[in-house]
Short mmCIF file of C-alpha atoms and ligand atoms in Angstrom, two decimals:
data_model
loop_
_atom_site.label_atom_id
_atom_site.label_comp_id
_atom_site.label_asym_id
_atom_site.label_seq_id
_atom_site.Cartn_x
_atom_site.Cartn_y
_atom_site.Cartn_z
CA MET V 1 0.00 0.00 0.00
CA GLN V 2 1.26 3.45 -0.86
CA LYS V 3 2.21 5.89 1.90
CA ILE V 4 2.00 9.33 0.42
CA GLN V 5 4.07 12.29 1.60
CA ASN V 6 3.92 16.04 1.87
CA PHE V 7 5.85 18.08 -0.68
CA VAL V 8 7.83 20.81 1.06
CA ASN V 9 10.78 22.84 -0.19
CA GLY V 10 11.01 20.74 -3.33
CA GLU V 11 11.19 17.41 -1.46
CA TYR V 12 8.82 14.69 -0.43
CA ARG V 13 8.74 14.40 3.37
CA ASP V 14 6.93 12.31 5.92
CA PRO V 15 4.72 14.24 8.32
CA ILE V 16 6.86 15.27 11.29
CA LYS V 17 4.60 13.69 13.89
CA GLY V 18 4.23 10.51 11.82
CA ASP V 19 0.44 10.56 11.92
CA TYR V 20 -1.54 9.17 8.95
CA ILE V 21 -5.14 8.76 7.88
CA GLU V 22 -6.48 5.98 5.68
CA ASN V 23 -7.51 6.72 2.13
CA ILE V 24 -10.30 4.38 1.03
CA GLU V 25 -10.80 3.55 -2.64
CA PRO V 26 -14.49 4.24 -3.32
CA GLY V 27 -14.72 1.72 -6.14
CA THR V 28 -13.75 -1.16 -3.84
CA GLY V 29 -14.33 0.15 -0.31
CA LYS V 30 -10.79 -0.99 0.59
CA VAL V 31 -7.87 0.98 2.00
CA PHE V 32 -5.85 2.37 -0.88
CA ALA V 33 -3.18 4.61 0.66
CA GLN V 34 -1.99 6.25 3.86
CA VAL V 35 -2.28 10.03 3.87
CA PRO V 36 -0.19 12.29 6.14
CA ASN V 37 -2.27 13.98 8.79
CA SER V 38 -0.08 17.06 8.83
CA THR V 39 0.34 19.33 11.81
CA GLN V 40 1.54 22.83 12.67
CA GLU V 41 5.15 21.57 12.56
CA ASP V 42 4.77 20.58 8.90
CA LEU V 43 3.19 23.94 8.18
CA ASP V 44 6.09 25.74 9.86
CA LEU V 45 8.50 24.00 7.48
CA ALA V 46 6.38 24.96 4.49
CA VAL V 47 6.25 28.56 5.72
CA GLU V 48 10.04 28.73 6.06
CA ALA V 49 10.49 27.27 2.59
CA SER V 50 7.97 29.69 1.08
CA LYS V 51 9.61 32.68 2.75
CA GLU V 52 12.95 31.76 1.23
CA ALA V 53 11.51 31.08 -2.17
CA PHE V 54 9.35 34.18 -2.44
CA PRO V 55 12.07 36.72 -3.39
CA VAL V 56 13.35 34.37 -6.10
CA TRP V 57 9.98 33.49 -7.58
CA SER V 58 8.34 36.89 -7.35
CA ARG V 59 11.31 38.61 -8.99
CA MET V 60 11.82 36.00 -11.68
CA ALA V 61 11.20 37.39 -15.18
CA VAL V 62 7.57 36.80 -16.04
CA ASP V 63 8.34 34.92 -19.23
CA LYS V 64 10.58 32.51 -17.29
CA ARG V 65 7.83 31.85 -14.75
CA SER V 66 5.49 31.37 -17.65
CA ARG V 67 7.79 28.80 -19.28
CA ILE V 68 7.96 26.77 -16.07
CA LEU V 69 4.18 26.69 -15.88
CA HIS V 70 3.92 25.70 -19.55
CA LYS V 71 6.38 22.89 -18.87
CA LEU V 72 4.30 21.75 -15.92
CA ALA V 73 1.24 21.67 -18.18
CA ASP V 74 3.18 19.55 -20.69
CA LEU V 75 4.29 17.14 -17.97
CA ILE V 76 0.70 16.71 -16.83
CA ASP V 77 -0.23 15.82 -20.41
CA TYR V 78 2.66 13.34 -20.68
CA ASN V 79 1.50 11.69 -17.45
CA LEU V 80 -2.18 11.67 -18.38
CA ASP V 81 -2.67 7.92 -17.97
CA ASP V 82 -1.05 7.67 -14.53
CA LEU V 83 -2.74 10.78 -13.20
CA ALA V 84 -6.16 9.73 -14.51
CA LEU V 85 -5.82 6.29 -12.97
CA MET V 86 -4.99 7.80 -9.57
CA GLU V 87 -7.80 10.35 -9.83
CA SER V 88 -10.28 7.62 -10.64
CA ARG V 89 -9.14 5.25 -7.87
CA ASP V 90 -9.08 8.09 -5.37
CA ASN V 91 -12.44 9.59 -6.19
CA GLY V 92 -14.53 6.74 -7.64
CA LYS V 93 -15.21 8.54 -10.93
CA PRO V 94 -14.99 6.57 -14.19
CA LEU V 95 -11.47 6.38 -15.53
CA TRP V 96 -12.62 7.61 -18.96
CA LEU V 97 -13.99 10.77 -17.32
CA ALA V 98 -10.75 11.47 -15.45
CA LYS V 99 -8.89 11.00 -18.73
CA ALA V 100 -11.26 13.11 -20.80
CA VAL V 101 -11.97 15.92 -18.36
CA ASP V 102 -10.16 16.13 -15.03
CA ILE V 103 -6.55 15.76 -16.10
CA PRO V 104 -6.74 17.63 -19.44
CA ARG V 105 -8.45 20.47 -17.62
CA ALA V 106 -5.67 20.55 -15.01
CA SER V 107 -3.02 21.00 -17.70
CA ALA V 108 -5.27 23.56 -19.43
CA ASN V 109 -5.40 25.56 -16.20
CA PHE V 110 -1.60 25.77 -16.01
CA ARG V 111 -1.31 26.52 -19.72
CA PHE V 112 -3.99 29.20 -19.53
CA TYR V 113 -2.32 31.07 -16.65
CA ALA V 114 1.15 30.58 -18.09
CA SER V 115 -0.12 32.55 -21.10
CA ALA V 116 -2.38 34.94 -19.19
CA ILE V 117 0.45 36.25 -17.02
CA VAL V 118 2.52 37.40 -19.97
CA ASN V 119 -0.52 39.26 -21.32
CA PHE V 120 -1.61 40.74 -17.98
CA SER V 121 -1.21 44.49 -17.89
CA SER V 122 -1.89 47.07 -15.24
CA GLU V 123 -4.03 50.14 -15.69
CA ALA V 124 -2.98 53.78 -16.08
CA GLN V 125 -5.07 56.95 -15.89
CA VAL V 126 -3.76 60.18 -17.37
CA SER V 127 -5.29 63.55 -16.41
CA GLU V 128 -3.70 65.62 -19.19
CA GLY V 129 -1.30 68.24 -17.83
CA PHE V 130 -2.18 67.46 -14.23
CA MET V 131 -1.29 63.96 -13.11
CA VAL V 132 -0.59 60.38 -14.14
CA ASN V 133 -1.80 57.43 -12.07
CA TYR V 134 -0.74 53.90 -12.65
CA THR V 135 -1.56 50.73 -10.78
CA ARG V 136 1.26 48.44 -9.88
CA ARG V 137 0.25 44.88 -9.15
CA SER V 138 2.62 42.83 -7.05
CA PRO V 139 2.11 39.30 -5.77
CA VAL V 140 0.39 39.06 -2.40
CA GLY V 141 3.17 36.88 -0.93
CA ILE V 142 2.48 33.45 0.50
CA VAL V 143 -1.04 32.23 -0.14
CA GLY V 144 -3.15 29.28 1.00
CA CYS V 145 -5.13 27.20 -1.50
CA ILE V 146 -7.61 24.61 -0.22
CA SER V 147 -9.62 22.36 -2.52
CA PRO V 148 -12.36 19.69 -2.34
CA TRP V 149 -12.59 16.07 -3.49
CA ASN V 150 -14.98 16.12 -6.42
CA LEU V 151 -12.65 17.28 -9.24
CA PRO V 152 -9.37 16.83 -7.39
CA LEU V 153 -6.55 17.97 -9.70
CA TYR V 154 -8.82 20.15 -11.81
CA LEU V 155 -9.85 22.37 -8.87
CA PHE V 156 -6.47 22.20 -7.13
CA SER V 157 -4.75 23.48 -10.27
CA TRP V 158 -7.47 26.08 -10.90
CA LYS V 159 -6.32 27.80 -7.70
CA ILE V 160 -2.61 27.29 -7.64
CA ALA V 161 -1.99 28.10 -11.33
CA PRO V 162 -3.01 31.80 -11.10
CA ALA V 163 -1.40 32.15 -7.67
CA LEU V 164 1.93 30.85 -9.01
CA ALA V 165 1.67 32.74 -12.29
CA MET V 166 1.27 36.00 -10.39
CA GLY V 167 4.51 35.28 -8.49
CA ASN V 168 3.14 34.06 -5.17
CA CYS V 169 4.42 31.11 -3.19
CA VAL V 170 1.71 28.60 -2.38
CA ILE V 171 0.90 26.38 0.56
CA ALA V 172 -1.80 24.10 -0.76
CA LYS V 173 -4.00 21.42 0.74
CA PRO V 174 -6.04 19.01 -1.36
CA SER V 175 -8.95 17.13 0.15
CA GLU V 176 -7.85 14.34 2.49
CA LEU V 177 -10.30 12.09 0.59
CA THR V 178 -8.54 12.54 -2.77
CA PRO V 179 -4.87 13.44 -2.25
CA MET V 180 -3.19 11.28 -4.90
CA THR V 181 -2.93 13.58 -7.92
CA ALA V 182 -1.85 16.56 -5.81
CA PHE V 183 0.81 14.26 -4.34
CA LEU V 184 2.07 13.41 -7.84
CA LEU V 185 2.02 17.07 -8.87
CA GLY V 186 4.88 17.84 -6.45
CA LYS V 187 7.40 15.87 -8.49
CA LEU V 188 6.07 17.24 -11.77
CA SER V 189 6.49 20.81 -10.52
CA LYS V 190 10.11 20.06 -9.64
CA ASP V 191 10.72 18.41 -13.01
CA ALA V 192 9.25 21.52 -14.66
CA GLY V 193 11.97 23.60 -13.02
CA MET V 194 9.96 25.27 -10.28
CA PRO V 195 12.35 26.47 -7.56
CA ASN V 196 12.19 24.73 -4.19
CA GLY V 197 9.66 26.16 -1.77
CA VAL V 198 7.47 27.86 -4.38
CA LEU V 199 4.78 25.18 -4.24
CA ASN V 200 4.31 23.29 -0.97
CA ILE V 201 1.63 20.64 -0.68
CA LEU V 202 0.44 19.54 2.75
CA HIS V 203 -2.03 16.72 3.27
CA GLY V 204 -4.43 16.11 6.09
CA GLU V 205 -7.71 16.97 7.70
CA GLY V 206 -9.42 20.27 7.13
CA LYS V 207 -10.09 21.03 10.75
CA SER V 208 -6.40 20.67 11.64
CA ILE V 209 -3.98 21.48 8.80
CA GLY V 210 -6.59 23.27 6.65
CA GLN V 211 -7.56 25.52 9.52
CA ALA V 212 -3.88 26.06 10.42
CA ILE V 213 -3.11 27.28 6.88
CA VAL V 214 -6.02 29.72 7.05
CA GLU V 215 -5.01 30.93 10.54
CA HIS V 216 -1.29 31.33 9.94
CA GLU V 217 -0.28 34.98 9.89
CA VAL V 218 2.00 34.40 6.91
CA THR V 219 -0.75 33.41 4.41
CA LYS V 220 -2.01 36.73 3.08
CA ALA V 221 -4.70 35.36 0.79
CA ILE V 222 -6.86 32.26 1.03
CA SER V 223 -8.54 30.68 -1.94
CA PHE V 224 -11.01 28.04 -0.80
CA THR V 225 -13.37 25.72 -2.65
CA GLY V 226 -15.65 23.46 -0.65
CA GLY V 227 -18.92 23.34 1.23
CA THR V 228 -20.83 26.41 2.37
CA ALA V 229 -20.60 25.48 6.07
CA THR V 230 -16.80 25.14 5.85
CA GLY V 231 -16.60 28.32 3.78
CA ARG V 232 -18.31 30.21 6.58
CA ILE V 233 -15.58 29.10 9.04
CA VAL V 234 -12.77 29.80 6.56
CA GLY V 235 -14.19 33.23 5.72
CA ALA V 236 -14.62 34.18 9.37
CA THR V 237 -11.10 33.04 10.28
CA ALA V 238 -9.42 34.76 7.35
CA SER V 239 -11.26 38.03 7.77
CA GLN V 240 -10.11 38.31 11.40
CA GLN V 241 -6.66 38.97 9.98
CA PHE V 242 -7.95 41.05 7.03
CA LYS V 243 -6.75 38.43 4.56
CA LYS V 244 -7.97 38.42 1.01
CA VAL V 245 -10.40 35.55 0.72
CA SER V 246 -12.13 33.86 -2.19
CA LEU V 247 -14.83 31.30 -1.43
CA GLU V 248 -16.26 28.94 -4.05
CA LEU V 249 -19.03 27.07 -2.27
CA GLY V 250 -22.07 24.87 -2.73
CA GLY V 251 -25.00 25.06 -5.12
CA LYS V 252 -28.56 23.87 -5.67
CA ASN V 253 -28.73 24.75 -9.29
CA PRO V 254 -31.92 25.12 -11.30
CA ASN V 255 -32.15 23.60 -14.77
CA ILE V 256 -35.11 25.40 -16.38
CA ILE V 257 -36.82 23.75 -19.37
CA PHE V 258 -39.24 25.99 -21.29
CA ALA V 259 -41.79 24.46 -23.66
CA ASP V 260 -40.22 26.20 -26.67
CA CYS V 261 -36.83 24.51 -26.22
CA ASP V 262 -35.11 21.93 -28.39
CA LEU V 263 -36.36 19.02 -26.32
CA ASP V 264 -33.90 16.47 -27.73
CA GLU V 265 -30.97 18.62 -26.64
CA ALA V 266 -32.59 19.52 -23.31
CA VAL V 267 -33.17 15.88 -22.39
CA LYS V 268 -29.75 14.72 -23.51
CA THR V 269 -27.86 17.46 -21.69
CA SER V 270 -30.07 17.31 -18.59
CA VAL V 271 -29.06 13.68 -18.11
CA LYS V 272 -25.43 14.82 -18.15
CA SER V 273 -26.01 17.84 -15.92
CA SER V 274 -27.79 15.60 -13.42
CA PHE V 275 -25.48 12.60 -13.23
CA THR V 276 -22.02 13.37 -14.62
CA ASN V 277 -19.36 12.53 -12.03
CA GLN V 278 -22.14 10.82 -9.97
CA GLY V 279 -23.80 14.23 -9.56
CA GLU V 280 -20.75 15.34 -7.58
CA ILE V 281 -20.14 18.57 -9.47
CA CYS V 282 -21.03 21.83 -7.78
CA LEU V 283 -22.55 22.93 -11.12
CA CYS V 284 -24.89 19.96 -11.58
CA GLY V 285 -28.49 20.98 -12.17
CA SER V 286 -30.08 19.22 -9.21
CA ARG V 287 -33.49 20.94 -9.50
CA ILE V 288 -35.07 20.40 -12.90
CA LEU V 289 -37.90 22.88 -13.50
CA VAL V 290 -40.16 21.98 -16.43
CA GLU V 291 -42.95 24.06 -18.00
CA ASP V 292 -46.20 22.20 -17.30
CA SER V 293 -47.28 21.84 -20.96
CA ILE V 294 -44.25 19.61 -21.69
CA TYR V 295 -43.77 18.13 -18.21
CA ASP V 296 -45.11 14.66 -19.02
CA GLU V 297 -43.20 14.40 -22.26
CA PHE V 298 -39.94 15.61 -20.72
CA LYS V 299 -40.39 13.24 -17.79
CA ALA V 300 -41.00 10.21 -20.00
CA ARG V 301 -38.00 10.94 -22.21
CA PHE V 302 -35.71 11.82 -19.31
CA LEU V 303 -36.58 8.62 -17.44
CA LYS V 304 -36.00 6.56 -20.56
CA GLU V 305 -32.48 8.01 -20.80
CA CYS V 306 -31.89 7.31 -17.11
CA GLU V 307 -32.60 3.61 -17.78
CA LYS V 308 -29.49 3.57 -19.99
CA ILE V 309 -27.09 4.80 -17.31
CA VAL V 310 -24.69 2.05 -16.32
CA VAL V 311 -23.37 2.38 -12.78
CA GLY V 312 -20.31 0.28 -12.14
CA ASP V 313 -16.60 -0.23 -11.70
CA PRO V 314 -14.80 3.06 -12.44
CA MET V 315 -12.18 1.10 -14.40
CA ASN V 316 -14.79 -0.27 -16.80
CA ALA V 317 -15.14 1.88 -19.92
CA LYS V 318 -18.87 1.08 -20.04
CA SER V 319 -19.58 2.65 -16.64
CA ILE V 320 -21.28 6.00 -17.08
CA MET V 321 -21.35 6.52 -13.32
CA GLY V 322 -18.79 5.16 -10.86
CA ALA V 323 -18.80 5.15 -7.06
CA LEU V 324 -19.57 7.98 -4.64
CA VAL V 325 -16.51 9.35 -2.90
CA SER V 326 -16.97 7.77 0.54
CA GLU V 327 -19.23 5.69 2.71
CA ASP V 328 -20.23 8.80 4.69
CA HIS V 329 -21.22 10.53 1.50
CA LEU V 330 -23.17 7.49 0.33
CA ASN V 331 -25.07 7.52 3.64
CA LYS V 332 -25.74 11.24 3.27
CA VAL V 333 -27.14 10.82 -0.24
CA ASP V 334 -29.31 7.88 0.86
CA SER V 335 -30.61 9.85 3.85
CA TYR V 336 -31.79 12.60 1.50
CA VAL V 337 -33.75 10.11 -0.57
CA LEU V 338 -35.45 8.86 2.61
CA LEU V 339 -36.13 12.48 3.56
CA ALA V 340 -37.60 13.19 0.13
CA LYS V 341 -40.06 10.32 0.62
CA GLU V 342 -41.02 11.66 4.06
CA GLU V 343 -41.56 15.06 2.47
CA GLY V 344 -44.06 13.54 0.04
CA GLY V 345 -41.78 12.96 -2.93
CA LYS V 346 -42.31 10.09 -5.34
CA VAL V 347 -39.19 8.26 -6.51
CA LEU V 348 -39.56 7.81 -10.28
CA HIS V 349 -36.21 6.19 -10.86
CA GLY V 350 -33.43 4.73 -8.67
CA GLY V 351 -33.43 5.61 -4.99
CA ASN V 352 -31.26 2.73 -3.81
CA ARG V 353 -27.72 1.79 -2.91
CA ILE V 354 -26.23 -0.76 -5.22
CA ALA V 355 -25.34 -3.98 -3.42
CA ARG V 356 -21.66 -4.51 -4.22
CA GLU V 357 -18.37 -3.62 -2.59
CA GLY V 358 -17.68 0.09 -2.75
CA PHE V 359 -19.99 3.09 -2.53
CA TYR V 360 -22.45 2.93 -5.41
CA TYR V 361 -25.85 4.61 -5.74
CA GLU V 362 -28.47 4.56 -8.46
CA PRO V 363 -29.20 7.69 -10.47
CA THR V 364 -32.32 8.96 -8.73
CA VAL V 365 -35.23 11.09 -9.93
CA ILE V 366 -37.90 12.39 -7.57
CA GLU V 367 -41.07 14.39 -8.26
CA GLY V 368 -43.92 15.94 -6.33
CA LEU V 369 -41.95 18.03 -3.84
CA ASP V 370 -42.62 21.55 -2.69
CA LYS V 371 -39.99 24.12 -3.70
CA ASN V 372 -39.40 24.96 -0.04
CA CYS V 373 -38.87 21.45 1.31
CA ARG V 374 -35.41 20.44 2.48
CA THR V 375 -34.81 18.11 -0.48
CA ASN V 376 -35.29 21.08 -2.80
CA GLN V 377 -33.36 23.50 -0.62
CA GLU V 378 -30.27 21.66 0.60
CA GLU V 379 -27.28 20.59 -1.46
CA ILE V 380 -27.17 16.78 -1.76
CA PHE V 381 -24.13 16.67 -4.06
CA GLY V 382 -24.92 13.25 -5.43
CA PRO V 383 -26.93 11.52 -8.18
CA VAL V 384 -30.31 12.82 -7.02
CA VAL V 385 -32.47 15.30 -8.95
CA THR V 386 -35.98 16.58 -8.44
CA LEU V 387 -38.52 17.29 -11.18
CA ASN V 388 -40.66 20.37 -10.56
CA LYS V 389 -43.45 21.94 -12.63
CA PHE V 390 -43.91 25.62 -13.40
CA LYS V 391 -46.70 27.49 -15.19
CA ASN V 392 -44.92 30.51 -16.60
CA GLU V 393 -41.67 32.45 -16.70
CA GLU V 394 -42.43 34.32 -13.50
CA GLU V 395 -42.95 31.12 -11.54
CA ALA V 396 -39.82 29.55 -13.02
CA ILE V 397 -37.74 32.51 -11.84
CA ASP V 398 -39.40 32.42 -8.42
CA ILE V 399 -38.58 28.72 -7.95
CA ALA V 400 -35.05 29.16 -9.35
CA ASN V 401 -34.33 31.91 -6.82
CA SER V 402 -35.97 30.20 -3.86
CA THR V 403 -32.80 28.74 -2.31
CA ARG V 404 -29.92 30.30 -0.38
CA TYR V 405 -27.56 29.30 -3.19
CA GLY V 406 -26.70 31.10 -6.43
CA LEU V 407 -23.97 29.20 -8.23
CA SER V 408 -25.23 28.24 -11.69
CA CYS V 409 -28.39 27.93 -13.74
CA THR V 410 -29.24 26.39 -17.10
CA ILE V 411 -32.04 27.75 -19.26
CA TRP V 412 -33.53 25.85 -22.21
CA THR V 413 -35.49 28.03 -24.64
CA SER V 414 -35.53 29.04 -28.30
CA ASP V 415 -36.71 32.56 -27.48
CA LEU V 416 -33.72 34.87 -27.48
CA LYS V 417 -35.38 37.64 -25.52
CA ARG V 418 -36.57 35.22 -22.88
CA ALA V 419 -33.07 33.77 -22.61
CA HIS V 420 -31.70 37.20 -21.72
CA ARG V 421 -34.65 38.15 -19.48
CA VAL V 422 -34.52 34.98 -17.41
CA SER V 423 -30.70 35.02 -17.26
CA HIS V 424 -30.80 38.50 -15.78
CA ALA V 425 -33.53 37.63 -13.29
CA VAL V 426 -31.98 34.46 -11.91
CA GLN V 427 -29.55 35.03 -9.05
CA SER V 428 -26.65 32.88 -10.24
CA GLY V 429 -23.02 33.65 -10.93
CA ILE V 430 -23.02 31.43 -14.03
CA ILE V 431 -25.88 31.04 -16.52
CA TRP V 432 -25.86 28.55 -19.37
CA VAL V 433 -28.38 28.95 -22.17
CA ASN V 434 -29.05 25.77 -24.15
CA CYS V 435 -25.84 24.18 -22.89
CA TRP V 436 -24.12 23.09 -19.69
CA LEU V 437 -20.59 23.07 -18.31
CA VAL V 438 -19.16 24.89 -21.30
CA ARG V 439 -16.29 27.03 -20.05
CA ASP V 440 -14.12 29.77 -21.46
CA LEU V 441 -11.37 30.13 -18.87
CA ARG V 442 -11.25 33.91 -19.38
CA THR V 443 -14.71 34.40 -17.90
CA PRO V 444 -15.38 35.11 -14.21
CA PHE V 445 -16.38 32.00 -12.29
CA GLY V 446 -18.16 31.93 -8.95
CA GLY V 447 -21.42 32.17 -7.09
CA MET V 448 -23.87 34.65 -5.64
CA LYS V 449 -25.58 34.42 -2.22
CA ASP V 450 -24.35 31.49 -0.10
CA SER V 451 -22.48 30.01 -3.07
CA GLY V 452 -19.50 32.18 -2.30
CA ILE V 453 -17.71 35.46 -2.57
CA GLY V 454 -15.20 36.58 -5.14
CA ARG V 455 -14.68 35.21 -8.63
CA GLU V 456 -12.05 32.95 -10.07
CA GLY V 457 -11.08 32.62 -13.71
CA GLY V 458 -9.25 34.84 -16.19
CA ASN V 459 -7.86 38.09 -14.89
CA GLU V 460 -10.17 37.94 -11.85
CA ALA V 461 -7.89 35.32 -10.32
CA LEU V 462 -4.72 37.22 -11.23
CA ARG V 463 -6.18 40.32 -9.58
CA PHE V 464 -7.16 38.32 -6.51
CA PHE V 465 -3.65 36.98 -6.10
CA SER V 466 -2.09 40.42 -6.48
CA GLU V 467 -1.85 43.53 -4.35
CA PRO V 468 -2.74 46.69 -6.28
CA GLN V 469 -0.82 49.83 -5.46
CA ASN V 470 -1.69 53.17 -6.99
CA VAL V 471 1.21 55.45 -7.89
CA CYS V 472 0.23 59.06 -8.58
CA ILE V 473 2.66 61.46 -10.22
CA LYS V 474 1.77 65.15 -10.36
CA LEU V 475 2.84 66.69 -13.66
P1 NAD W 1 -15.48 20.56 2.50
O1 NAD W 1 -15.92 21.95 2.80
O2 NAD W 1 -15.79 19.50 3.47
O3 NAD W 1 -13.89 20.50 2.31
C1 NAD W 1 -13.22 21.28 1.34
C2 NAD W 1 -11.77 21.40 1.74
O4 NAD W 1 -11.69 22.18 2.93
C3 NAD W 1 -11.09 20.07 2.08
O5 NAD W 1 -9.75 20.11 1.64
C4 NAD W 1 -11.16 20.04 3.59
O6 NAD W 1 -10.15 19.25 4.18
C5 NAD W 1 -10.94 21.51 3.92
N1 NAD W 1 -11.44 21.96 5.23
C6 NAD W 1 -12.41 21.42 5.99
N2 NAD W 1 -12.55 22.14 7.13
C7 NAD W 1 -11.68 23.16 7.06
C8 NAD W 1 -11.36 24.26 7.91
N3 NAD W 1 -11.99 24.44 9.08
N4 NAD W 1 -10.41 25.13 7.53
C9 NAD W 1 -9.77 24.97 6.35
N5 NAD W 1 -10.02 23.94 5.50
C10 NAD W 1 -10.97 23.05 5.85
O7 NAD W 1 -16.04 20.25 1.07
P2 NAD W 1 -15.96 18.88 0.30
O8 NAD W 1 -16.93 17.94 0.92
O9 NAD W 1 -14.55 18.49 0.13
O10 NAD W 1 -16.50 19.32 -1.15
C11 NAD W 1 -17.84 19.36 -1.50
C12 NAD W 1 -18.35 20.78 -1.49
O11 NAD W 1 -17.55 21.61 -2.32
C13 NAD W 1 -19.77 20.87 -2.03
O12 NAD W 1 -20.51 21.73 -1.21
C14 NAD W 1 -19.56 21.51 -3.40
O13 NAD W 1 -20.66 22.23 -3.90
C15 NAD W 1 -18.40 22.39 -3.14
N6 NAD W 1 -17.72 22.75 -4.38
C16 NAD W 1 -17.84 24.01 -4.86
C17 NAD W 1 -17.24 24.37 -6.06
C18 NAD W 1 -17.34 25.76 -6.61
O14 NAD W 1 -16.58 26.08 -7.51
N7 NAD W 1 -18.23 26.60 -6.12
C19 NAD W 1 -16.52 23.41 -6.76
C20 NAD W 1 -16.45 22.11 -6.26
C21 NAD W 1 -17.05 21.79 -5.07
#
């Protein structure tokens, strides 16, 4: 069994106190690796390494930094098969999905920010004959990046790539449930020529090492992706020290199907937006809202597609869904299905654990629930969607906005004006019209309401990881 290590100052190291947690492979339910349960002592080493590295990295010519990040992207591509295998075993997602999405997107993140940084310019304002102002943007310093388990390397790299590109040193913590690809990234960063101490990767539990990274006075910015409840703690802790903080949190996203849509496309994509990655994507459309005139037809066609979903071994190319990430998560998902029944919901499809080793659950569709019930309000983060009827545009918007979340929304319609109107009325940071999960990395990414604060993506992330300083010269 593999014992993984922290990556500090360019070297793999055992945790100083020698404490480990077990990493269970969701596809089999068996122990897969030992993960360091890092402590303050490990963090202190990472802090020392980052402090030494910061002058070197932050002053390195931008095009040289950029080349190192491009090289890292290339190395991720060269190691696609190994990384995808680890991602799949760690998380339970189908191997084909890790190969097609997670790992290519991780290299795309590094490549994007390697290019973005050489094109990033600061602003200047000239008041003719009176003064010139320009904004200097310097790296913040040492930053903390904390990521969740659902898209492990994809989300880890989405944070650390802009932080590194901007010239910061990073102390990063992946989820303790899915540490393997972040572990492998350490060596790749060294092979890419990244100086020691620039990227430090600590493993362990959120409440100990995660919290310690957020609390440490040296981390001047915290970029966090995870659950809303954790985000509240992280935000409160970071703001005590006036740190910059970016929070990408949970969602309960509406998928709105108007009667005038292309129903073939809407059905096909709704199956994906419901169950891709076992429904464990913060952007999954877990509340499907259907205009009443097409409700029965949509339901029949959607359920027919659900019949075709094969749930099985993540290593099997035929598996459309793999295993849920952990036994705890499986229990949580199952408890929501029981709750939905208590709340008066009717299970139209699925609703059961799958009896085999590992943590498997059927794709589940429920109807007949009130918009305000807990099943329709709380994030389940699994393969469970609800079908809800609406009469008109006004009611669709009302239902869409009825939760505390505001991460993403999908709208299916052929009416251009309606597409704009509804997009503007729905309180979501990301709106997809007649599509889902399509991303241009230059666009701002993030949520409204309890789905987070701040935006990642494009120059938003480079601005977040920099400290603006206005210089005013009187003419
Ligand atoms: P989580 O909040 O339990 O954990 C996220 C990370 O935070 C983990 O690395 C964890 O160890 C760490 N952590 C836990 N407590 C901490 C603390 N007190 N201080 C610092 N770090 C701490 O979330 P999860 O279960 O890993 O991920 C699922 C959640 O993430 C879902 O709610 C999902 O919607 C959300 N998510 C959001 C986005 C987005 O972009 N908005 C993307 C993916 C996932």
